[in-house]
Short mmCIF file of C-alpha atoms in Angstrom, two decimals:
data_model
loop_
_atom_site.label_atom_id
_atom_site.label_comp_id
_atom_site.label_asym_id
_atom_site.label_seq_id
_atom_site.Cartn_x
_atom_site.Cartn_y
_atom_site.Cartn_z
CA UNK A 15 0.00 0.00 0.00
CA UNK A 16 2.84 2.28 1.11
CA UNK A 17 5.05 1.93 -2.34
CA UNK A 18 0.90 2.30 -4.45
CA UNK A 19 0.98 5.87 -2.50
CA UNK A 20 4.36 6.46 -3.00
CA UNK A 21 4.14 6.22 -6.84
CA UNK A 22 0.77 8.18 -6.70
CA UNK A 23 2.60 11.07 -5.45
CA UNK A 24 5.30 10.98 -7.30
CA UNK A 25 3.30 10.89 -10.45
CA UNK A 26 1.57 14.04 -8.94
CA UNK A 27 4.71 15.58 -8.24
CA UNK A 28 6.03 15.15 -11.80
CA UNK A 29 2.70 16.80 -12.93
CA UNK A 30 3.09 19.35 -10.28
CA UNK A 31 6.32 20.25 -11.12
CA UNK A 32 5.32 20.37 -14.89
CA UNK A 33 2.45 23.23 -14.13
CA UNK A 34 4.75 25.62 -11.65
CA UNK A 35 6.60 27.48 -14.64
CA UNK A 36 2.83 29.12 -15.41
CA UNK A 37 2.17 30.30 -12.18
CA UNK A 38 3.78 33.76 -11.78
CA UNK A 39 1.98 34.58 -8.80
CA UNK A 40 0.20 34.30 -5.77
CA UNK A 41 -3.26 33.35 -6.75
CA UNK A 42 -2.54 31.29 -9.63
CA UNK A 43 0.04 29.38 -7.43
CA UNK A 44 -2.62 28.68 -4.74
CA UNK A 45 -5.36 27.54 -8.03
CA UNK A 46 -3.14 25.19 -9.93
CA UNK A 47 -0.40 24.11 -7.19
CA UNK A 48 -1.97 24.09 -3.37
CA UNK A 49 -5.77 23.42 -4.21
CA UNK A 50 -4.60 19.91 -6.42
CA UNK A 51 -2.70 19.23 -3.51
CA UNK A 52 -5.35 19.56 -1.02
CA UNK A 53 -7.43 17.31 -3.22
CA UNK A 54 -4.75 14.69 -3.68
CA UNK A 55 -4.54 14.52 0.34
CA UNK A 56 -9.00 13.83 0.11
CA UNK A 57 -10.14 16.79 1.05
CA UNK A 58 -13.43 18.27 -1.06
CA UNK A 59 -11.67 21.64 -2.62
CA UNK A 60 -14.96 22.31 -3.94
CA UNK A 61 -17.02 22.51 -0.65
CA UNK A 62 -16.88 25.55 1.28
CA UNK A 63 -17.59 23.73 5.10
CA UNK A 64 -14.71 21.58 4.33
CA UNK A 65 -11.85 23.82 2.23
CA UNK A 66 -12.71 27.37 3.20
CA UNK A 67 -10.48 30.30 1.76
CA UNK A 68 -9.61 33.51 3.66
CA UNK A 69 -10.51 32.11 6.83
CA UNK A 70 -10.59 34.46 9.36
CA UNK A 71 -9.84 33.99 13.22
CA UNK A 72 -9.86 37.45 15.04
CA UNK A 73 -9.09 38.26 19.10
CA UNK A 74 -11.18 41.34 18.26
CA UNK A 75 -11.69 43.84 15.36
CA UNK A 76 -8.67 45.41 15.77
CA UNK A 77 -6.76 42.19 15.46
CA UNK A 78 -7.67 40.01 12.94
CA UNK A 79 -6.42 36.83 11.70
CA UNK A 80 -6.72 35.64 8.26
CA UNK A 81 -5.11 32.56 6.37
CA UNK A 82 -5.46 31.63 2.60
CA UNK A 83 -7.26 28.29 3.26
CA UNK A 84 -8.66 26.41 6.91
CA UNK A 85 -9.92 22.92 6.44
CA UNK A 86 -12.96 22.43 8.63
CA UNK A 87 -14.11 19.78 10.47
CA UNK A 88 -17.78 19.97 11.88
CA UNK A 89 -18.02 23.70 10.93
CA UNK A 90 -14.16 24.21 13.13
CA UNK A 91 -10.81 24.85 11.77
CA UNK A 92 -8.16 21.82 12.53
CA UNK A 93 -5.80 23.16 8.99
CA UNK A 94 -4.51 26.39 8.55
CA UNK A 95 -2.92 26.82 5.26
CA UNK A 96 -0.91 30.14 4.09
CA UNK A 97 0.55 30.43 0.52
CA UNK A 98 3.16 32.09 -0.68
CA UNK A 99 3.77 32.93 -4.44
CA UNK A 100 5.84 29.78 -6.34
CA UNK A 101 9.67 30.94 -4.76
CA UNK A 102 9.18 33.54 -1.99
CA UNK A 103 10.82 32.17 1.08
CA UNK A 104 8.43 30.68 3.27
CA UNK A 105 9.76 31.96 6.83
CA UNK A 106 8.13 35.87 6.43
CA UNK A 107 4.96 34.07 6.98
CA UNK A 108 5.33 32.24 9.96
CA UNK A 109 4.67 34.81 12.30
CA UNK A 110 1.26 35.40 10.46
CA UNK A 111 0.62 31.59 10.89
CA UNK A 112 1.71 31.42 14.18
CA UNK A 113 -0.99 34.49 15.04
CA UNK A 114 -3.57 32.70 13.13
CA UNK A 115 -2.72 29.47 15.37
CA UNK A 116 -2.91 31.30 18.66
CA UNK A 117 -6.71 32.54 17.87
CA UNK A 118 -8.38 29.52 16.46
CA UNK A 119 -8.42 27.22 19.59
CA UNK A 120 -9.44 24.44 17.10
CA UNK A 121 -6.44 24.40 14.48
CA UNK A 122 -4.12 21.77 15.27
CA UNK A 123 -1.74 21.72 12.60
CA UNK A 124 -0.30 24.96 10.76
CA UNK A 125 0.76 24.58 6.62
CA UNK A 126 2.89 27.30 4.91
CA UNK A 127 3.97 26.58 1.02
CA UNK A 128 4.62 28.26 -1.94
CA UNK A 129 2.87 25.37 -4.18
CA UNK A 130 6.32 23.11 -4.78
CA UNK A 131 7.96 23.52 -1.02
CA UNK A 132 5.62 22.27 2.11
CA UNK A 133 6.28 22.91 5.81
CA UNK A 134 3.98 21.66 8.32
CA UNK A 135 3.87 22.41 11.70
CA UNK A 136 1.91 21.50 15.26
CA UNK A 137 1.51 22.80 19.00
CA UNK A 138 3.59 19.84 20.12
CA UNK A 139 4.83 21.84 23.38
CA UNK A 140 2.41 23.97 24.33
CA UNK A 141 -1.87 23.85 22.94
CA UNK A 142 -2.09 26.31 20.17
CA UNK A 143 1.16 27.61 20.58
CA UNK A 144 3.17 26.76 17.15
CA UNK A 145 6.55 24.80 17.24
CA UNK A 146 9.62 26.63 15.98
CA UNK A 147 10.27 23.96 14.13
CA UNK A 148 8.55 21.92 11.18
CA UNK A 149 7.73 17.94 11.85
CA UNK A 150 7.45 17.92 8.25
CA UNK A 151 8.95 19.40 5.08
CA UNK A 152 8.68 17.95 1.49
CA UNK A 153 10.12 20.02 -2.06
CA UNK A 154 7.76 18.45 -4.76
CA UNK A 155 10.86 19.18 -7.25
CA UNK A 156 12.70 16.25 -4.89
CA UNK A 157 9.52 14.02 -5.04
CA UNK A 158 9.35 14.05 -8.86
CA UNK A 159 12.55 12.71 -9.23
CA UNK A 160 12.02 9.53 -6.30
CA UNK A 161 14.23 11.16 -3.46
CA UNK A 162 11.40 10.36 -1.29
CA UNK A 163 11.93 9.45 2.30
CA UNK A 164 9.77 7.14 4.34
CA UNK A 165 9.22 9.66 6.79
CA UNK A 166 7.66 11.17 4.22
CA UNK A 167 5.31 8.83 2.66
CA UNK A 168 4.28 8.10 6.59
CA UNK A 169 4.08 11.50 7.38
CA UNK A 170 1.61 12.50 4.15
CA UNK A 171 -0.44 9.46 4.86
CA UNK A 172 -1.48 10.18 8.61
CA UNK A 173 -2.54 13.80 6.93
CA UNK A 174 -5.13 12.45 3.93
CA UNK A 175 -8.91 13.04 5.20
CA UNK A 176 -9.26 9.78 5.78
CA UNK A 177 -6.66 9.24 8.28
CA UNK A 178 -6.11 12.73 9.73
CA UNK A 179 -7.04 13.09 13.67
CA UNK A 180 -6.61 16.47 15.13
CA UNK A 181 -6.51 15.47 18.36
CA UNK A 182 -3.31 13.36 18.07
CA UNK A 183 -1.06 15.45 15.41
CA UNK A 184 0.55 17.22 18.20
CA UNK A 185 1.84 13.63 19.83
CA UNK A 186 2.55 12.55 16.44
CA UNK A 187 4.25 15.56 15.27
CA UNK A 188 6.82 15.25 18.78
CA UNK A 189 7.56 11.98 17.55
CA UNK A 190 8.54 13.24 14.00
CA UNK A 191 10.64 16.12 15.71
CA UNK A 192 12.41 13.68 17.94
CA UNK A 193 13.11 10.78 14.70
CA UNK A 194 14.96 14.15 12.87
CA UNK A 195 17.07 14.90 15.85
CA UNK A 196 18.22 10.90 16.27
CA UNK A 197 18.91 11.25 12.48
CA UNK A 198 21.41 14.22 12.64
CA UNK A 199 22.74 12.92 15.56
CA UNK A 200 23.34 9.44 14.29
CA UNK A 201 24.63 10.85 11.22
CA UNK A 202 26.70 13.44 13.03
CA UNK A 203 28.40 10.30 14.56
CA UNK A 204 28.66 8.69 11.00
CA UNK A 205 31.14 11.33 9.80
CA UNK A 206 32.82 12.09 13.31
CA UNK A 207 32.37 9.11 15.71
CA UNK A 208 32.75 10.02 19.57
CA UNK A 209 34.86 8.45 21.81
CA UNK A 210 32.32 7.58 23.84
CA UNK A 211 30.06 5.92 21.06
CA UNK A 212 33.42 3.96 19.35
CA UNK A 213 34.38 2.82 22.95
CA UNK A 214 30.24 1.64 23.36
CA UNK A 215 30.30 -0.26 20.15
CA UNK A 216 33.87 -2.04 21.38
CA UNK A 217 32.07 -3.10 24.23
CA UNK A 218 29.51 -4.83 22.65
CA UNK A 219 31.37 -6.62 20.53
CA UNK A 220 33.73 -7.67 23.55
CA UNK A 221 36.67 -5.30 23.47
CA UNK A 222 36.55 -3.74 27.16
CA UNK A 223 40.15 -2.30 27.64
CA UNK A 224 41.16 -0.52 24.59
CA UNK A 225 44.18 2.25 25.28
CA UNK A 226 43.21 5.87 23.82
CA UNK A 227 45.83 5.58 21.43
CA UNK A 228 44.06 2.60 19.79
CA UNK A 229 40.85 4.45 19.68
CA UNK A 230 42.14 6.77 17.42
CA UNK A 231 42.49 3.40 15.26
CA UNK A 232 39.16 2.48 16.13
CA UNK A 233 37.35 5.09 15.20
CA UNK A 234 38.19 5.10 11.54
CA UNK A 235 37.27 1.47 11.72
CA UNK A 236 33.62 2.67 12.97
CA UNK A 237 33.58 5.67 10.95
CA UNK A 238 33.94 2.68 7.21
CA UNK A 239 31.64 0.63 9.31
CA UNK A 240 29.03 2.65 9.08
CA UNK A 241 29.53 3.58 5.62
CA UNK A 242 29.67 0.06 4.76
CA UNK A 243 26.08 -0.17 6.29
CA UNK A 244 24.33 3.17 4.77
CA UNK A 245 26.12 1.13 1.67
CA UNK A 246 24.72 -2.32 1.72
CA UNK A 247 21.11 -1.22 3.05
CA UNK A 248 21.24 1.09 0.05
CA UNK A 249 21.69 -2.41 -2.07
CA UNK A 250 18.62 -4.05 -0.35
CA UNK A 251 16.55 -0.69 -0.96
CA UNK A 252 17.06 -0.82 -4.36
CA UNK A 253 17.26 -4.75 -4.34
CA UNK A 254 20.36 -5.09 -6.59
CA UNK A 255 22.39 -8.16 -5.16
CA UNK A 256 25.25 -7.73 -3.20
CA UNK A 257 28.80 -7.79 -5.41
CA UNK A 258 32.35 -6.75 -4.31
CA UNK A 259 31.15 -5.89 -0.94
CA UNK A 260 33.53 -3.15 1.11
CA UNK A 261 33.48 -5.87 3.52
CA UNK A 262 35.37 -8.23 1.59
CA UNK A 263 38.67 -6.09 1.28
CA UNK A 264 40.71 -5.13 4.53
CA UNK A 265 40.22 -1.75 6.07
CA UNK A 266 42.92 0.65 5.43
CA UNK A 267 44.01 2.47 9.01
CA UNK A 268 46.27 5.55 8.41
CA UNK A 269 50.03 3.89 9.34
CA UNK A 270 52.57 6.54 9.10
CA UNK A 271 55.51 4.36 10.16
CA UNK A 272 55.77 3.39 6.47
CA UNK A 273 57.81 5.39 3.66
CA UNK A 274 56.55 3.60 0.57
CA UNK A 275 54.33 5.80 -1.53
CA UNK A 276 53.30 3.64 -3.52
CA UNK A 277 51.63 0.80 -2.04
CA UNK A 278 48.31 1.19 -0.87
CA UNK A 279 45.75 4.00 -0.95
CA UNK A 280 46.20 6.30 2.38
CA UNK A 281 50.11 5.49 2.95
CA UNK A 282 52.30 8.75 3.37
CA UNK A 283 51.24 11.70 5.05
CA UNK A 284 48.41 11.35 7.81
CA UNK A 285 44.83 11.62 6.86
CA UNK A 286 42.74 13.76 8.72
CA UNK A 287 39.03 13.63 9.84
CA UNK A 288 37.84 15.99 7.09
CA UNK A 289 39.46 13.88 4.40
CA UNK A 290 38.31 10.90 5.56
CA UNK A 291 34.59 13.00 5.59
CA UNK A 292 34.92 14.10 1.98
CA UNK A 293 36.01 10.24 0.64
CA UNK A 294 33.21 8.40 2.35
CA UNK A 295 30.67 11.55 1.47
CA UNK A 296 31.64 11.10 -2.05
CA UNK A 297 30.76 7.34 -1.68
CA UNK A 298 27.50 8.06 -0.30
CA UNK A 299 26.31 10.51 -2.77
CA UNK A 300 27.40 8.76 -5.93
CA UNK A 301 25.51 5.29 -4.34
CA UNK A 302 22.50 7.79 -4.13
CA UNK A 303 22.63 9.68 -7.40
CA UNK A 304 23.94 6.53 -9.36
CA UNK A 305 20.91 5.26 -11.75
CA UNK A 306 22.30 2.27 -13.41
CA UNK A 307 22.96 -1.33 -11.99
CA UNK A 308 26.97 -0.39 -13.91
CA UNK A 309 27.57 2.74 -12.06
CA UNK A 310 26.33 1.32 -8.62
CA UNK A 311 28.74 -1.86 -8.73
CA UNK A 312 31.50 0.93 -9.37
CA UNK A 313 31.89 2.23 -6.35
CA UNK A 314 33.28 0.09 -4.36
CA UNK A 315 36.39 1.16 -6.66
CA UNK A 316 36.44 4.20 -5.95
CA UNK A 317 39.72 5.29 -3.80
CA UNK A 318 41.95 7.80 -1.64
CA UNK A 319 45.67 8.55 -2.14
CA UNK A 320 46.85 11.03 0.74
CA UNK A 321 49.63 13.76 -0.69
CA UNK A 322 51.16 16.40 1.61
CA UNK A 323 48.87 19.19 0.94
CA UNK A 324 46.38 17.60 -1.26
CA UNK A 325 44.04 14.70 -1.27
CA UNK A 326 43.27 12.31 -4.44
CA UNK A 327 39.46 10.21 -4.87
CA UNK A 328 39.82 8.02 -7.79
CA UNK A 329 37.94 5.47 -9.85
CA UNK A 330 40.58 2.50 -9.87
CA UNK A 331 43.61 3.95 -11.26
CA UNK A 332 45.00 7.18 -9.87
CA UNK A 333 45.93 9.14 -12.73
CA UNK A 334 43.43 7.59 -15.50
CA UNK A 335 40.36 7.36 -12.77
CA UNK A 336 40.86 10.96 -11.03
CA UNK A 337 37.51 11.96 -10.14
CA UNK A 338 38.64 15.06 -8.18
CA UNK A 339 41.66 16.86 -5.59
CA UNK A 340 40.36 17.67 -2.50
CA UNK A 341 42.49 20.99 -0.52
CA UNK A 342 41.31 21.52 2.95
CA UNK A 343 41.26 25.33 3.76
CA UNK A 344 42.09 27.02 0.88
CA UNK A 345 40.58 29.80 1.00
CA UNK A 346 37.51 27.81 1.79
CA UNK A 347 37.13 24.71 3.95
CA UNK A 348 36.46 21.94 1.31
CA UNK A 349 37.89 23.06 -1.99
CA UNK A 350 37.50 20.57 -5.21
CA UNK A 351 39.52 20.60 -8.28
CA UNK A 352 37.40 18.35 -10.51
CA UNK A 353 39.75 19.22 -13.72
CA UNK A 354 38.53 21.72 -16.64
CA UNK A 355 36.40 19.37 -18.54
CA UNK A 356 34.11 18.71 -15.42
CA UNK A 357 33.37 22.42 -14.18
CA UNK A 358 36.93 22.90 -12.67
CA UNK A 359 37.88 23.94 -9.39
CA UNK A 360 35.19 24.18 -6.28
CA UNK A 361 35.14 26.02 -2.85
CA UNK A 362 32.73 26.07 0.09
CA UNK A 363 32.52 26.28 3.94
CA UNK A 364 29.40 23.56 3.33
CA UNK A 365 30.12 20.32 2.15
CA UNK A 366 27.33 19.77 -0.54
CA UNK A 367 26.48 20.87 -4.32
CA UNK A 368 28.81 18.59 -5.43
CA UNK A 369 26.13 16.17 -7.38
CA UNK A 370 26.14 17.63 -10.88
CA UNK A 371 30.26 17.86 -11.18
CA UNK A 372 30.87 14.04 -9.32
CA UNK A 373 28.29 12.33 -11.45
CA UNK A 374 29.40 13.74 -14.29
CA UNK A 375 33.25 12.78 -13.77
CA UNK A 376 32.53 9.20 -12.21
CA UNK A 377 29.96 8.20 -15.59
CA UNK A 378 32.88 9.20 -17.84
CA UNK A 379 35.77 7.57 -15.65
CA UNK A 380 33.41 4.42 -15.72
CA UNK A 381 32.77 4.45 -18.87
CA UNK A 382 36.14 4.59 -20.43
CA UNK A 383 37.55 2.02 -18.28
CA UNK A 384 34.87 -0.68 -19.40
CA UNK A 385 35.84 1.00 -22.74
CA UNK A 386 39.64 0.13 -22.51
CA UNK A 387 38.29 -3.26 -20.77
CA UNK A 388 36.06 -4.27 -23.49
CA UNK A 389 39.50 -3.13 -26.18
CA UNK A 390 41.41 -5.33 -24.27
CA UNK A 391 39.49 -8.51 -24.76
CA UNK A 392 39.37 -7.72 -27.84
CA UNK A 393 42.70 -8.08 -28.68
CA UNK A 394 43.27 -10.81 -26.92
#
């Protein structure tokens, strides 16, 4: 039933998505974007005592309250809906929302959206006082291309018509907020593992005693460990069998007694934390963005070589496979040199917006070496 909705909407997405170039404002964004929404979720956009526009809540006639649309239950107000135009930011409104809220004693969840970008919002805290912070945002642009989360598909469900209860979205919502803050924190720990947590997981798998200079060891060890996992669940999401698993070669712990440069990706100088962060983010994204069965049993070879001053992710061979140099504060704190032919060199505090240039590199580094495999055969 879940993957039947989660097609429906992302066929409405798509078609969503399609219409939002023709609306160039405010009204036509709340006709052709928010309305079909509304009616996706079950609700009756044609009757007035169940999708009611400029509904108004007032504490008196000096102060009044109005929102584009309220959905009504038994003549009451449990949705309060306020559009924006298709690309004004969504936070000047909040305050208006938040107002609105505060009045109608009967709204229990808040919506603000500019027809593409949803935020949703309950009194989880405090009755009819509005959370700071969403339990819920979706981008229809990410929906029409599949990036959608379970949360998600959960989340929309519990608000169609038929399954919406006013009375509970504020207990529902806490749980939502509370899932996104054990997701940043558990992915926090994927990129920079505490001591504490690395020294936990020992533990448990019967490693008591472990010196502090070991755990230094350790915690890259937990750091590919989880990548490994975020990899191979990846595999069953998609259900692609399991091939050349990172599992089946030995993990590579920076050694800096050695002086040979050439043997094995990560020798020579020592690798730091935000190296380390940029290789296995790199992984991560091109296992999410890749969308061929060829492309996803690549990356497993995709490697690190660790220069003094610079910092090498490659597809297999290190000069042939370069996918990019990584500098680490210059000028910025992740800077990329991708090479001219793939957009050239990259700089931000953030590490993100990396998708279109990595893609692009990694399909042409795969493709020529399956290229200059398939030559090879040949000749023999």
């Amino acid at each position: 039933m879940s993957d039947d909705f989660r097609q429906k909407f992302k066929v409405f997405s798509e078609r969503m998505v399609g219409l939002a170039p023709r609306c160039s404002n405010e009204e036509a964004t709340k006709m052709f974007l928010v309305l079909p929404f509304l009616q996706f979720l079950g609700y009756d956009i044609m009757n007035p005592d169940e999708v009611c526009p400029e509904h108004h809540a007032d504490f008196s006639e000096k102060y009044k309250n109005r929102v584009d649309y309220a959905v009504l239950r038994e003549g009451h107000p449990v949705i309060a809906i306020e559009c924006k135009a298709l690309g004004a930011p969504l936070k000047d409104d909040r305050g208006q929302l938040k107002s609105y809220f505060n009045a109608a004693h009967t709204v229990k969840m808040g919506v603000i959206t500019d027809g593409l970008v949803y935020e949703f919002y309950a009194d989880s805290d405090e009755p009819n006082m509005m959370d700071p912070n969403a339990f819920l945002s979706l981008d229809l642009r990410e929906i029409a291309k599949g990036k959608i989360e379970d949360s998600v598909v959960d989340g929309l469900k519990s608000l169609q018509k038929s399954n919406f209860d006013p009375e509970n979205i504020g207990a529902e919502a806490k749980r939502k907020l509370v899932f996104q803050n054990l997701v940043q924190q558990i992915e926090a720990l994927a990129v920079t593992p505490s001591e504490a947590f690395v020294r936990l997981l020992l533990q448990n798998i019967g490693l008591k005693h472990v010196r502090a200079k070991a755990v230094v060891e350790y915690t890259e060890l937990t750091r590919n460990a989880f990548a490994e996992f975020v990899n191979l669940r990846i595999l069953q999401r998609l259900d692609l069998p399991v091939k050349d698993k990172e599992t089946d070669k030995p993990v590579l712990v920076p050694d800096t007694s050695k002086g040979d440069a050439d043997t094995k990706p990560g020798d020579g100088p020592v690798i730091t934390d935000t190296e380390l962060q940029v290789y296995e983010y790199a992984k991560r994204r091109l296992a999410f963005l890749a969308d061929n069965d060829d492309l996803f049993d690549a990356i497993p070879g995709v490697e690190y070589k660790n220069y003094k001053g610079k910092f090498i992710v490659f597809y297999r061979k290190e000069r042939s496979g370069r996918l990019f140099d990584f500098y680490e504060n210059k000028g910025t704190k992740y800077t990329f040199d991708f090479g001219e032919e793939f957009g050239g060199e990259f700089g931000s505090d953030e590490l993100g917006g990396l998708d279109e240039q990595l893609l692009k590199v990694f399909k042409a580094r795969v493709e020529a070496m399956g290229i200059k495999k398939k030559r090879m055969k040949g000749e023999n």
